[in-house]
Short mmCIF file of C-alpha atoms in Angstrom, two decimals:
data_model
loop_
_atom_site.label_atom_id
_atom_site.label_comp_id
_atom_site.label_asym_id
_atom_site.label_seq_id
_atom_site.Cartn_x
_atom_site.Cartn_y
_atom_site.Cartn_z
CA UNK A 258 117.91 107.46 96.76
CA UNK A 259 120.29 104.61 97.47
CA UNK A 260 119.10 101.92 95.09
CA UNK A 261 118.14 103.14 91.62
CA UNK A 262 117.35 99.57 90.52
CA UNK A 263 114.22 99.58 92.72
CA UNK A 264 112.72 102.82 91.37
CA UNK A 265 110.12 100.99 89.33
CA UNK A 266 109.24 98.46 92.01
CA UNK A 267 105.86 100.04 92.86
CA UNK A 268 104.82 99.99 89.21
CA UNK A 269 105.76 96.32 88.88
CA UNK A 270 103.87 95.34 92.06
CA UNK A 271 100.78 97.22 90.89
CA UNK A 272 100.88 95.41 87.55
CA UNK A 273 101.31 92.05 89.30
CA UNK A 274 98.27 92.76 91.50
CA UNK A 275 95.96 93.28 88.51
CA UNK A 276 94.06 90.07 89.28
CA UNK A 277 93.30 91.22 92.83
CA UNK A 278 89.79 92.50 92.25
CA UNK A 279 86.69 92.48 94.49
CA UNK A 280 85.01 89.90 92.23
CA UNK A 281 87.75 87.35 92.96
CA UNK A 282 89.30 88.60 96.18
CA UNK A 283 87.98 86.12 98.76
CA UNK A 284 90.86 84.83 100.87
CA UNK A 285 89.92 81.22 101.60
CA UNK A 286 92.38 80.76 104.45
CA UNK A 287 90.86 83.70 106.33
CA UNK A 288 87.26 83.53 105.23
CA UNK A 289 86.93 87.11 104.03
CA UNK A 290 87.37 89.40 101.05
CA UNK A 291 89.34 92.50 102.10
CA UNK A 292 88.12 94.44 99.07
CA UNK A 293 84.41 94.02 99.90
CA UNK A 294 84.75 94.49 103.67
CA UNK A 295 83.52 97.61 105.50
CA UNK A 296 87.08 98.93 105.30
CA UNK A 297 88.02 101.17 102.39
CA UNK A 298 91.21 100.23 100.54
CA UNK A 299 92.65 102.98 98.37
CA UNK A 300 95.68 103.31 96.13
CA UNK A 301 97.06 106.73 97.08
CA UNK A 302 99.38 106.84 94.08
CA UNK A 303 103.08 107.60 94.03
CA UNK A 304 104.81 110.09 96.30
CA UNK A 305 106.76 112.48 94.03
CA UNK A 306 110.27 111.64 95.18
CA UNK A 307 113.45 113.12 93.75
CA UNK A 308 115.92 110.40 92.67
CA UNK A 309 118.83 112.87 92.78
CA UNK A 310 118.67 114.50 96.22
CA UNK A 311 118.37 112.32 99.32
CA UNK A 312 117.63 115.26 101.61
CA UNK A 313 114.79 116.46 99.41
CA UNK A 314 113.45 112.93 98.94
CA UNK A 315 113.41 112.37 102.70
CA UNK A 316 111.46 115.61 103.19
CA UNK A 317 109.00 114.70 100.42
CA UNK A 318 108.34 111.26 101.88
CA UNK A 319 108.11 112.50 105.47
CA UNK A 320 105.52 115.14 104.59
CA UNK A 321 103.51 112.70 102.48
CA UNK A 322 103.42 109.98 105.15
CA UNK A 323 102.38 112.46 107.81
CA UNK A 324 99.67 113.97 105.58
CA UNK A 325 98.19 110.59 104.63
CA UNK A 326 98.53 109.05 108.08
CA UNK A 327 96.89 112.01 109.82
CA UNK A 328 93.65 111.74 107.87
CA UNK A 329 90.57 109.99 109.20
CA UNK A 330 90.00 106.60 107.67
CA UNK A 331 86.79 106.23 105.68
CA UNK A 332 84.73 103.39 107.18
CA UNK A 333 81.15 102.51 106.51
CA UNK A 334 80.55 101.88 110.23
CA UNK A 335 81.70 105.40 111.09
CA UNK A 336 84.27 104.44 113.74
CA UNK A 337 87.12 106.16 111.82
CA UNK A 338 90.29 104.68 113.32
CA UNK A 339 93.69 105.92 112.19
CA UNK A 340 94.45 104.85 108.58
CA UNK A 341 97.06 102.20 107.96
CA UNK A 342 99.54 102.77 105.15
CA UNK A 343 101.02 99.90 103.14
CA UNK A 344 103.91 101.33 101.14
CA UNK A 345 105.30 99.62 98.04
CA UNK A 346 108.91 100.05 96.98
CA UNK A 347 111.27 100.81 96.03
CA UNK A 348 114.24 101.69 98.21
CA UNK A 349 114.11 100.42 101.80
CA UNK A 350 115.04 103.83 103.17
CA UNK A 351 111.33 104.74 102.94
CA UNK A 352 111.00 103.11 106.37
CA UNK A 353 112.60 106.14 108.07
CA UNK A 354 110.01 108.75 106.99
CA UNK A 355 107.26 106.22 107.70
CA UNK A 356 108.54 105.75 111.27
CA UNK A 357 108.86 109.50 111.77
CA UNK A 358 105.25 109.95 110.72
CA UNK A 359 104.02 107.09 112.93
CA UNK A 360 105.84 108.60 115.90
CA UNK A 361 103.85 111.82 115.50
CA UNK A 362 100.56 110.12 114.68
CA UNK A 363 100.68 107.62 117.56
CA UNK A 364 102.52 109.85 120.01
CA UNK A 365 105.53 107.64 120.62
CA UNK A 366 107.88 104.95 119.30
CA UNK A 367 106.73 101.70 117.72
CA UNK A 368 108.21 98.23 117.47
CA UNK A 369 109.69 97.12 114.15
CA UNK A 370 109.26 93.65 112.66
CA UNK A 371 111.82 93.48 109.89
CA UNK A 372 111.99 90.64 107.34
CA UNK A 373 115.27 90.96 105.47
CA UNK A 374 118.49 89.21 104.53
CA UNK A 375 120.37 92.21 105.98
CA UNK A 376 120.43 94.02 109.32
CA UNK A 377 119.81 97.57 108.07
CA UNK A 378 120.84 98.86 111.51
CA UNK A 379 124.30 99.78 110.31
CA UNK A 380 126.00 102.91 111.57
CA UNK A 381 126.48 105.06 108.44
CA UNK A 382 130.21 105.36 109.13
CA UNK A 383 130.47 101.60 108.52
CA UNK A 384 128.62 101.74 105.25
CA UNK A 385 130.53 101.22 102.03
CA UNK A 386 131.45 104.79 101.12
CA UNK A 387 134.97 106.18 100.91
CA UNK A 388 133.71 109.76 101.39
CA UNK A 389 131.23 110.65 104.08
CA UNK A 390 128.45 113.18 103.68
CA UNK A 391 125.25 114.05 105.49
CA UNK A 392 123.18 112.85 102.54
CA UNK A 393 124.99 109.54 102.13
CA UNK A 394 124.34 108.75 105.81
CA UNK A 395 120.69 108.21 104.88
CA UNK A 396 120.49 105.03 102.81
CA UNK A 397 118.80 101.66 102.59
CA UNK A 398 121.16 100.08 105.12
CA UNK A 399 121.19 102.75 107.84
CA UNK A 400 117.56 103.87 108.18
CA UNK A 401 116.84 101.77 111.27
CA UNK A 402 120.06 102.99 112.92
CA UNK A 403 118.91 106.57 112.34
CA UNK A 404 115.40 105.75 113.53
CA UNK A 405 116.71 104.10 116.70
CA UNK A 406 118.90 107.08 117.52
CA UNK A 407 115.91 109.39 117.01
CA UNK A 408 113.88 107.36 119.52
CA UNK A 409 111.39 106.15 116.91
CA UNK A 410 111.78 102.42 117.67
CA UNK A 411 110.90 100.70 120.95
CA UNK A 412 114.15 99.26 122.28
CA UNK A 413 113.71 95.62 123.30
CA UNK A 414 110.52 94.78 121.40
CA UNK A 415 111.72 94.66 117.80
CA UNK A 416 112.92 91.75 115.67
CA UNK A 417 114.69 90.84 112.44
CA UNK A 418 113.76 87.61 110.63
CA UNK A 419 115.39 85.82 107.71
CA UNK A 420 118.90 87.23 108.23
CA UNK A 421 121.92 85.83 106.39
CA UNK A 422 124.08 88.89 105.80
CA UNK A 423 127.84 89.18 105.93
CA UNK A 424 129.18 91.49 108.63
CA UNK A 425 131.59 94.41 108.66
CA UNK A 426 135.25 93.82 109.48
CA UNK A 427 136.52 90.78 111.36
CA UNK A 428 134.13 90.39 114.27
CA UNK A 429 130.70 90.82 115.79
CA UNK A 430 130.60 94.61 116.02
CA UNK A 431 127.54 94.85 113.75
CA UNK A 432 125.63 92.52 116.06
CA UNK A 433 126.71 94.57 119.08
CA UNK A 434 125.33 97.71 117.43
CA UNK A 435 122.15 95.86 116.54
CA UNK A 436 121.62 94.63 120.09
CA UNK A 437 122.11 98.12 121.49
CA UNK A 438 119.21 99.13 119.25
CA UNK A 439 117.07 96.43 120.84
CA UNK A 440 116.55 93.93 118.01
CA UNK A 441 116.07 90.18 118.29
CA UNK A 442 117.69 88.31 115.39
CA UNK A 443 116.22 85.25 113.65
CA UNK A 444 118.39 83.90 110.86
CA UNK A 445 117.16 82.21 107.71
CA UNK A 446 118.67 78.95 108.99
CA UNK A 447 116.52 79.07 112.15
CA UNK A 448 113.49 77.97 110.18
CA UNK A 449 115.09 74.53 109.67
CA UNK A 450 114.92 73.77 113.40
CA UNK A 451 112.00 75.97 114.46
CA UNK A 452 109.66 75.65 111.50
CA UNK A 453 107.29 78.43 110.52
CA UNK A 454 105.31 77.96 113.74
CA UNK A 455 108.43 78.43 115.84
CA UNK A 456 109.29 81.63 113.97
CA UNK A 457 105.73 82.92 114.46
CA UNK A 458 105.65 82.07 118.17
CA UNK A 459 109.04 83.68 118.81
CA UNK A 460 107.99 86.91 117.10
CA UNK A 461 104.66 87.05 118.93
CA UNK A 462 106.39 86.49 122.26
CA UNK A 463 108.96 89.17 121.47
CA UNK A 464 106.60 91.91 120.30
CA UNK A 465 103.27 91.10 121.93
CA UNK A 466 99.82 91.55 120.45
CA UNK A 467 99.11 95.08 121.66
CA UNK A 468 102.38 96.86 120.86
CA UNK A 469 102.04 99.23 117.89
CA UNK A 470 104.29 97.67 115.24
CA UNK A 471 105.74 98.64 111.88
CA UNK A 472 106.08 95.67 109.52
CA UNK A 473 108.88 96.00 106.98
CA UNK A 474 109.43 93.32 104.31
CA UNK A 475 112.51 93.46 102.10
CA UNK A 476 111.81 91.06 99.26
CA UNK A 477 115.41 89.81 99.45
CA UNK A 478 114.39 87.83 102.55
CA UNK A 479 113.21 85.30 99.96
CA UNK A 480 115.82 83.20 98.17
CA UNK A 481 116.98 84.79 94.89
CA UNK A 482 116.26 81.52 93.11
CA UNK A 483 112.58 82.34 93.70
CA UNK A 484 112.70 86.15 93.79
CA UNK A 485 115.67 87.35 91.72
CA UNK A 486 114.29 90.86 91.18
CA UNK A 487 116.12 92.70 93.93
CA UNK A 488 119.26 94.81 94.20
CA UNK A 489 121.16 92.93 96.92
CA UNK A 490 120.34 89.21 96.57
CA UNK A 491 121.66 86.74 99.15
CA UNK A 492 121.53 82.96 98.57
CA UNK A 493 120.02 80.73 101.21
CA UNK A 494 116.75 82.55 101.83
CA UNK A 495 113.24 81.44 102.68
CA UNK A 496 110.67 80.33 100.14
CA UNK A 497 107.73 82.55 99.29
CA UNK A 498 105.39 79.95 100.79
CA UNK A 499 107.26 80.02 104.11
CA UNK A 500 107.14 83.81 104.32
CA UNK A 501 103.45 83.97 103.38
CA UNK A 502 102.65 81.39 106.04
CA UNK A 503 104.56 83.38 108.65
CA UNK A 504 102.79 86.63 107.72
CA UNK A 505 99.44 84.86 107.98
CA UNK A 506 100.36 83.61 111.46
CA UNK A 507 101.12 87.12 112.72
CA UNK A 508 97.64 88.58 112.20
CA UNK A 509 97.19 89.20 115.93
CA UNK A 510 100.04 91.75 115.94
CA UNK A 511 98.97 95.39 116.18
CA UNK A 512 100.53 96.39 112.86
CA UNK A 513 100.01 100.15 112.37
CA UNK A 514 101.98 100.49 109.13
CA UNK A 515 103.88 98.31 106.67
CA UNK A 516 106.07 98.27 103.61
CA UNK A 517 107.14 95.79 100.91
CA UNK A 518 110.38 97.03 99.39
CA UNK A 519 113.48 96.47 97.26
CA UNK A 520 111.55 95.02 94.32
CA UNK A 521 113.77 95.71 91.30
CA UNK A 522 111.93 94.66 88.12
CA UNK A 523 115.04 95.11 85.95
CA UNK A 524 116.48 91.99 87.61
CA UNK A 525 113.25 89.98 87.72
CA UNK A 526 112.63 86.83 85.71
CA UNK A 527 110.53 86.49 82.58
CA UNK A 528 107.55 85.48 84.70
CA UNK A 529 107.95 88.54 86.96
CA UNK A 530 107.86 86.22 89.96
CA UNK A 531 109.34 88.77 92.38
CA UNK A 532 106.62 91.31 91.67
CA UNK A 533 103.95 88.59 91.87
CA UNK A 534 105.25 87.50 95.27
CA UNK A 535 105.28 91.10 96.52
CA UNK A 536 101.70 91.57 95.32
CA UNK A 537 100.60 88.41 97.15
CA UNK A 538 102.33 89.59 100.34
CA UNK A 539 100.42 92.86 100.03
CA UNK A 540 97.16 90.93 99.71
CA UNK A 541 98.01 88.92 102.83
CA UNK A 542 98.81 92.06 104.82
CA UNK A 543 95.54 93.72 103.78
CA UNK A 544 93.64 90.56 104.64
CA UNK A 545 95.25 90.38 108.08
CA UNK A 546 94.52 94.04 108.78
CA UNK A 547 90.86 93.62 107.88
CA UNK A 548 90.61 90.29 109.68
CA UNK A 549 92.08 91.64 112.92
CA UNK A 550 89.82 94.70 112.93
CA UNK A 551 86.70 92.68 112.13
CA UNK A 552 87.54 90.05 114.76
CA UNK A 553 87.88 92.75 117.39
CA UNK A 554 84.45 94.05 116.39
CA UNK A 555 82.99 90.53 116.38
CA UNK A 556 82.35 90.54 112.63
CA UNK A 557 84.72 87.82 111.48
CA UNK A 558 85.75 84.33 112.51
CA UNK A 559 89.29 83.61 113.57
CA UNK A 560 91.79 82.31 111.00
CA UNK A 561 90.99 78.78 109.84
CA UNK A 562 87.69 78.53 111.70
CA UNK A 563 85.56 78.90 108.59
CA UNK A 564 87.55 76.19 106.76
CA UNK A 565 89.43 73.90 109.19
CA UNK A 566 90.31 71.38 106.49
CA UNK A 567 92.88 71.49 103.72
CA UNK A 568 91.23 71.26 100.30
CA UNK A 569 88.70 68.43 100.35
CA UNK A 570 91.00 65.76 101.75
CA UNK A 571 89.90 66.12 105.36
CA UNK A 572 93.44 66.72 106.68
CA UNK A 573 93.62 69.16 109.60
CA UNK A 574 95.77 72.26 109.43
CA UNK A 575 99.04 71.64 111.22
CA UNK A 576 99.85 75.19 112.31
CA UNK A 577 97.46 78.00 111.47
#
């Protein structure tokens, strides 16, 4: 795999989620407990991935995603929709096998909503390697380029958010490649003028609420002062509160799969704040999945309806 520093990311996120138990899992902002809902939430364990052979690792992940995603979901109401996989990582290249599996499971391409400091749509020939090889083409900065060329991503309905990466060479060629792959770009600076609500509205308008969407969160979208435990930190990122608020505001998206990646515990702080943030993001994604499904079945109130006030001060919510 491309980033050895993130190998133990899943383990760190699991440890940080230890307090997420059914007894104390009620999400006050949404008015539900995802762990006691009719929807079964399971930890499927680790996919046995080789850290030494990219080709073998890609095959292992592709087969595992397809196997898990093709099963019937276990629901107490018996409706059995397709299962939704939230993958913890780990190297960001896991998005490629996930998209390949979703293409087969859903019978076509999906949109990608990508939170990251970096584009990750780079042509492998531009990536930082003096010697090219078929295996090195597959890495944590080229997986969306590969996926786009394989027809796995809907061109014109996808978006990046939180970008602040440097570009290749002396011009805008990376952006030209990105636009040919059909991505809208929202930079980290955009939040200063647009606010979280503006970011949310722009994404919803871009993707739409019915388009099957893959949500991919690279933890380096958050500023390294708050989440230092990642392999390619970039100063000037969002806060964890801003990202959590944005994720909450996107519940209406038809998210069919998701990942939280590039958590590298070797670089984390003493308080393990990066892993804690990733665990909270996972909780928010699970809550939104359950909330959207229950709302469509008429079993849950819409976000904020059950508690329209902030704390006990009587102040109305300003956005969500």
